PDB file of C-alpha atoms in Angstrom:
ATOM      1  CA  MET A   1      -0.121  -0.325   0.042  1.00 67.00           C
ATOM      2  CA  LYS A   2       1.331   3.305  -1.032  1.00 80.00           C
ATOM      3  CA  GLU A   3       0.441   7.142   0.261  1.00 81.00           C
ATOM      4  CA  THR A   4       1.659  10.319  -1.180  1.00 84.00           C
ATOM      5  CA  GLY A   5       2.152  13.262   1.200  1.00 86.00           C
ATOM      6  CA  ILE A   6       4.367  16.254   1.633  1.00 87.00           C
ATOM      7  CA  ALA A   7       7.825  16.064   3.792  1.00 89.00           C
ATOM      8  CA  VAL A   8       7.524  18.459   6.783  1.00 88.00           C
ATOM      9  CA  ALA A   9      10.887  18.123   7.809  1.00 88.00           C
ATOM     10  CA  VAL A  10      13.732  15.831   8.379  1.00 89.00           C
ATOM     11  CA  GLN A  11      15.829  15.112  11.932  1.00 85.00           C
ATOM     12  CA  GLU A  12      17.461  12.964  12.986  1.00 82.00           C
ATOM     13  CA  GLY A  13      18.055  10.258   9.875  1.00 83.00           C
ATOM     14  CA  ARG A  14      13.863  10.546   9.781  1.00 88.00           C
ATOM     15  CA  VAL A  15      11.362  12.389   7.473  1.00 89.00           C
ATOM     16  CA  ILE A  16       8.012  13.540   8.700  1.00 89.00           C
ATOM     17  CA  VAL A  17       5.757  13.768   6.183  1.00 88.00           C
ATOM     18  CA  SER A  18       1.778  14.553   5.960  1.00 85.00           C
ATOM     19  CA  VAL A  19      -0.465  12.585   4.301  1.00 84.00           C
ATOM     20  CA  LYS A  20      -4.255  13.618   3.707  1.00 81.00           C
ATOM     21  CA  ARG A  21      -6.201  11.300   5.684  1.00 71.00           C
ATOM     22  CA  THR A  22      -8.716   9.373   3.551  1.00 67.00           C
ATOM     23  CA  GLY A  23     -12.480   9.040   3.750  1.00 62.00           C
ATOM     24  CA  ALA A  24     -12.228   6.241   5.702  1.00 55.00           C
ATOM     25  CA  CYS A  25      -9.462   7.495   7.861  1.00 58.00           C
ATOM     26  CA  ARG A  26     -11.673  10.464   8.835  1.00 53.00           C
ATOM     27  CA  GLY A  27     -13.947   8.745  10.463  1.00 54.00           C
ATOM     28  CA  CYS A  28     -12.343   6.162  12.693  1.00 54.00           C
ATOM     29  CA  THR A  29      -9.964   8.152  15.404  1.00 49.00           C
ATOM     30  CA  ARG A  30      -8.777   5.101  16.735  1.00 48.00           C
ATOM     31  CA  CYS A  31      -5.249   5.417  15.328  1.00 54.00           C
ATOM     32  CA  SER A  32      -2.710   6.274  17.745  1.00 51.00           C
ATOM     33  CA  HIS A  33       0.638   5.544  17.836  1.00 54.00           C
ATOM     34  CA  ALA A  34       3.469   7.626  19.003  1.00 52.00           C
ATOM     35  CA  ARG A  35       4.986   8.014  15.369  1.00 54.00           C
ATOM     36  CA  ILE A  36       1.426   9.082  13.837  1.00 57.00           C
ATOM     37  CA  SER A  37       0.080  12.698  14.745  1.00 54.00           C
ATOM     38  CA  PHE A  38      -3.277  14.115  13.890  1.00 54.00           C
ATOM     39  CA  SER A  39      -3.493  17.799  12.717  1.00 55.00           C
ATOM     40  CA  ARG A  40      -6.942  19.745  12.139  1.00 58.00           C
ATOM     41  CA  ASP A  41      -6.788  20.452   8.638  1.00 62.00           C
ATOM     42  CA  ASP A  42      -7.312  16.332   7.646  1.00 70.00           C
ATOM     43  CA  SER A  43      -3.909  15.232   7.839  1.00 76.00           C
ATOM     44  CA  ILE A  44      -2.050  12.738   9.215  1.00 81.00           C
ATOM     45  CA  THR A  45       1.593  13.596  10.556  1.00 83.00           C
ATOM     46  CA  VAL A  46       4.205   9.886  10.045  1.00 84.00           C
ATOM     47  CA  GLU A  47       7.409   9.972  10.737  1.00 86.00           C
ATOM     48  CA  ALA A  48       9.289   7.736   7.955  1.00 88.00           C
ATOM     49  CA  VAL A  49      12.794   6.510   6.979  1.00 87.00           C
ATOM     50  CA  PRO A  50      14.154   8.249   3.906  1.00 88.00           C
ATOM     51  CA  VAL A  51      14.823   6.427   1.105  1.00 87.00           C
ATOM     52  CA  GLY A  52      17.563   8.353  -0.695  1.00 85.00           C
ATOM     53  CA  PRO A  53      17.401  12.369  -0.754  1.00 88.00           C
ATOM     54  CA  VAL A  54      14.352  14.111   0.952  1.00 87.00           C
ATOM     55  CA  GLU A  55      13.902  17.643   1.477  1.00 86.00           C
ATOM     56  CA  PRO A  56      11.255  19.756   3.483  1.00 88.00           C
ATOM     57  CA  GLY A  57       8.534  20.587   0.709  1.00 86.00           C
ATOM     58  CA  ASP A  58       9.446  17.128  -1.428  1.00 86.00           C
ATOM     59  CA  LEU A  59       6.126  15.299  -2.844  1.00 89.00           C
ATOM     60  CA  VAL A  60       6.944  11.461  -1.288  1.00 90.00           C
ATOM     61  CA  GLU A  61       5.331   8.817  -1.477  1.00 88.00           C
ATOM     62  CA  LEU A  62       5.323   6.232   1.897  1.00 87.00           C
ATOM     63  CA  GLU A  63       5.505   2.528   1.612  1.00 87.00           C
ATOM     64  CA  MET A  64       5.631  -0.220   4.063  1.00 83.00           C
ATOM     65  CA  PRO A  65       7.440  -3.012   2.560  1.00 82.00           C
ATOM     66  CA  ALA A  66       5.516  -6.141   2.754  1.00 83.00           C
ATOM     67  CA  ASP A  67       7.213  -8.406   5.029  1.00 86.00           C
ATOM     68  CA  ASP A  68       7.240  -5.662   7.767  1.00 84.00           C
ATOM     69  CA  PHE A  69       3.691  -5.812   7.301  1.00 83.00           C
ATOM     70  CA  LEU A  70       2.893  -8.970   7.733  1.00 88.00           C
ATOM     71  CA  ARG A  71       5.185  -9.669  10.318  1.00 88.00           C
ATOM     72  CA  ALA A  72       3.621  -6.828  11.893  1.00 85.00           C
ATOM     73  CA  VAL A  73      -0.064  -8.625  11.715  1.00 86.00           C
ATOM     74  CA  SER A  74       1.216 -11.778  12.761  1.00 89.00           C
ATOM     75  CA  VAL A  75       2.533 -10.225  15.947  1.00 89.00           C
ATOM     76  CA  VAL A  76      -0.919  -8.088  16.810  1.00 87.00           C
ATOM     77  CA  TYR A  77      -3.672 -10.777  15.352  1.00 91.00           C
ATOM     78  CA  ILE A  78      -1.806 -13.973  15.210  1.00 93.00           C
ATOM     79  CA  MET A  79       0.381 -14.697  18.156  1.00 94.00           C
ATOM     80  CA  PRO A  80      -2.288 -13.914  20.796  1.00 94.00           C
ATOM     81  CA  VAL A  81      -4.823 -16.284  19.159  1.00 94.00           C
ATOM     82  CA  LEU A  82      -1.921 -18.717  19.617  1.00 95.00           C
ATOM     83  CA  SER A  83      -0.766 -17.551  23.306  1.00 95.00           C
ATOM     84  CA  LEU A  84      -4.991 -18.536  23.813  1.00 95.00           C
ATOM     85  CA  GLY A  85      -4.632 -21.482  22.623  1.00 95.00           C
ATOM     86  CA  VAL A  86      -1.066 -22.868  23.514  1.00 95.00           C
ATOM     87  CA  GLY A  87      -2.100 -21.887  27.626  1.00 95.00           C
ATOM     88  CA  TYR A  88      -5.536 -23.258  27.497  1.00 95.00           C
ATOM     89  CA  GLY A  89      -4.153 -26.035  25.745  1.00 95.00           C
ATOM     90  CA  ALA A  90      -1.098 -26.419  28.729  1.00 94.00           C
ATOM     91  CA  GLY A  91      -3.595 -25.338  31.275  1.00 94.00           C
ATOM     92  CA  PHE A  92      -6.473 -27.759  30.342  1.00 94.00           C
ATOM     93  CA  LEU A  93      -4.047 -31.212  30.070  1.00 94.00           C
ATOM     94  CA  LEU A  94      -2.278 -30.085  33.800  1.00 92.00           C
ATOM     95  CA  GLY A  95      -5.855 -29.274  35.114  1.00 92.00           C
ATOM     96  CA  SER A  96      -7.256 -32.438  33.653  1.00 90.00           C
ATOM     97  CA  LYS A  97      -4.918 -34.326  36.153  1.00 89.00           C
ATOM     98  CA  ILE A  98      -6.317 -32.551  39.372  1.00 87.00           C
ATOM     99  CA  GLY A  99     -10.145 -32.970  38.051  1.00 83.00           C
ATOM    100  CA  SER A 100     -10.901 -29.606  36.736  1.00 88.00           C
ATOM    101  CA  GLY A 101      -9.386 -28.805  33.061  1.00 87.00           C
ATOM    102  CA  GLY A 102     -12.075 -26.668  31.854  1.00 89.00           C
ATOM    103  CA  LEU A 103     -11.095 -24.055  35.189  1.00 92.00           C
ATOM    104  CA  TRP A 104      -7.336 -24.530  34.681  1.00 92.00           C
ATOM    105  CA  GLY A 105      -7.692 -24.229  30.797  1.00 93.00           C
ATOM    106  CA  VAL A 106      -9.023 -20.619  31.084  1.00 94.00           C
ATOM    107  CA  ILE A 107      -6.712 -20.247  33.811  1.00 94.00           C
ATOM    108  CA  GLY A 108      -3.945 -21.178  31.414  1.00 94.00           C
ATOM    109  CA  ALA A 109      -5.161 -19.227  28.519  1.00 95.00           C
ATOM    110  CA  GLY A 110      -5.565 -15.759  30.673  1.00 95.00           C
ATOM    111  CA  ALA A 111      -1.884 -16.900  31.827  1.00 95.00           C
ATOM    112  CA  GLY A 112      -0.967 -17.399  27.952  1.00 95.00           C
ATOM    113  CA  LEU A 113      -2.202 -14.389  26.836  1.00 94.00           C
ATOM    114  CA  PHE A 114      -0.742 -12.469  29.707  1.00 95.00           C
ATOM    115  CA  LEU A 115       2.748 -13.871  28.711  1.00 95.00           C
ATOM    116  CA  TRP A 116       2.261 -12.381  24.930  1.00 94.00           C
ATOM    117  CA  TYR A 117       1.396  -9.233  26.539  1.00 94.00           C
ATOM    118  CA  ILE A 118       4.562  -8.909  28.282  1.00 95.00           C
ATOM    119  CA  TRP A 119       6.636 -10.043  25.722  1.00 94.00           C
ATOM    120  CA  LEU A 120       4.953  -7.322  23.244  1.00 92.00           C
ATOM    121  CA  HIS A 121       5.743  -4.563  25.542  1.00 92.00           C
ATOM    122  CA  GLY A 122       9.262  -5.580  25.161  1.00 93.00           C
ATOM    123  CA  TYR A 123       9.119  -6.457  21.026  1.00 91.00           C
ATOM    124  CA  ASP A 124       7.491  -3.148  20.827  1.00 88.00           C
ATOM    125  CA  THR A 125      10.244  -1.149  23.122  1.00 88.00           C
ATOM    126  CA  ALA A 126      12.906  -2.609  20.314  1.00 90.00           C
ATOM    127  CA  SER A 127      11.107  -1.665  17.752  1.00 84.00           C
ATOM    128  CA  ARG A 128      10.342   1.877  18.112  1.00 81.00           C
ATOM    129  CA  LYS A 129      14.306   2.271  19.393  1.00 82.00           C
ATOM    130  CA  SER A 130      15.412   0.434  15.595  1.00 81.00           C
ATOM    131  CA  GLY A 131      12.160   1.633  13.801  1.00 78.00           C
ATOM    132  CA  ARG A 132      11.551  -1.242  12.214  1.00 80.00           C
ATOM    133  CA  TYR A 133       8.162  -0.649  11.446  1.00 82.00           C
ATOM    134  CA  LEU A 134       8.403   2.966  10.105  1.00 85.00           C
ATOM    135  CA  PRO A 135       7.241   3.268   6.808  1.00 86.00           C
ATOM    136  CA  LEU A 136      10.070   4.126   3.907  1.00 87.00           C
ATOM    137  CA  ALA A 137       9.708   7.727   1.946  1.00 88.00           C
ATOM    138  CA  ARG A 138      11.101   8.114  -1.301  1.00 88.00           C
ATOM    139  CA  ALA A 139      10.610  11.555  -3.070  1.00 88.00           C
ATOM    140  CA  ILE A 140       9.060  11.718  -5.919  1.00 87.00           C
ATOM    141  CA  SER A 141       9.114  14.148  -8.807  1.00 67.00           C
ATOM    142  CA  GLU A 142       5.577  15.695 -10.409  1.00 52.00           C
ATOM    143  CA  GLN A 143       6.040  13.916 -13.532  1.00 46.00           C
ATOM    144  CA  GLU A 144       6.911  10.565 -13.188  1.00 50.00           C
ATOM    145  CA  PRO A 145       8.566   8.901 -16.385  1.00 49.00           C
ATOM    146  CA  TRP A 146       6.424   6.277 -18.433  1.00 43.00           C
TER     147      TRP A 146
END
């Protein structure tokens, strides 16, 4: 998925890009992240990694690499479900030996989700420091060559 925006600033090896909010984005307001902020003129300010020279005022194209996108989706959607399932299975197996497998399965599922959340917090902190899931920003010209 690609978006086009205007480079607002370049600082510390990162570029700040202002992107016009789409119709779907305008009505949502659920997005909140340390590297995304909303302004009052229906635009979003996004922090990105510059690819090539980017100067303030340049028209830029933002793109998230497909492997980063799929990795982020798996961390956010697939891993919690797996953690719940593994936790439930382990709790059920251990609990069935003492006669209440269902109860211990639910406790194990909660423990699995809690452990995933602790891991996710550390992973998010490391990702923020490294800039792993930041989109790439390339300066584009007004006239694209055919």
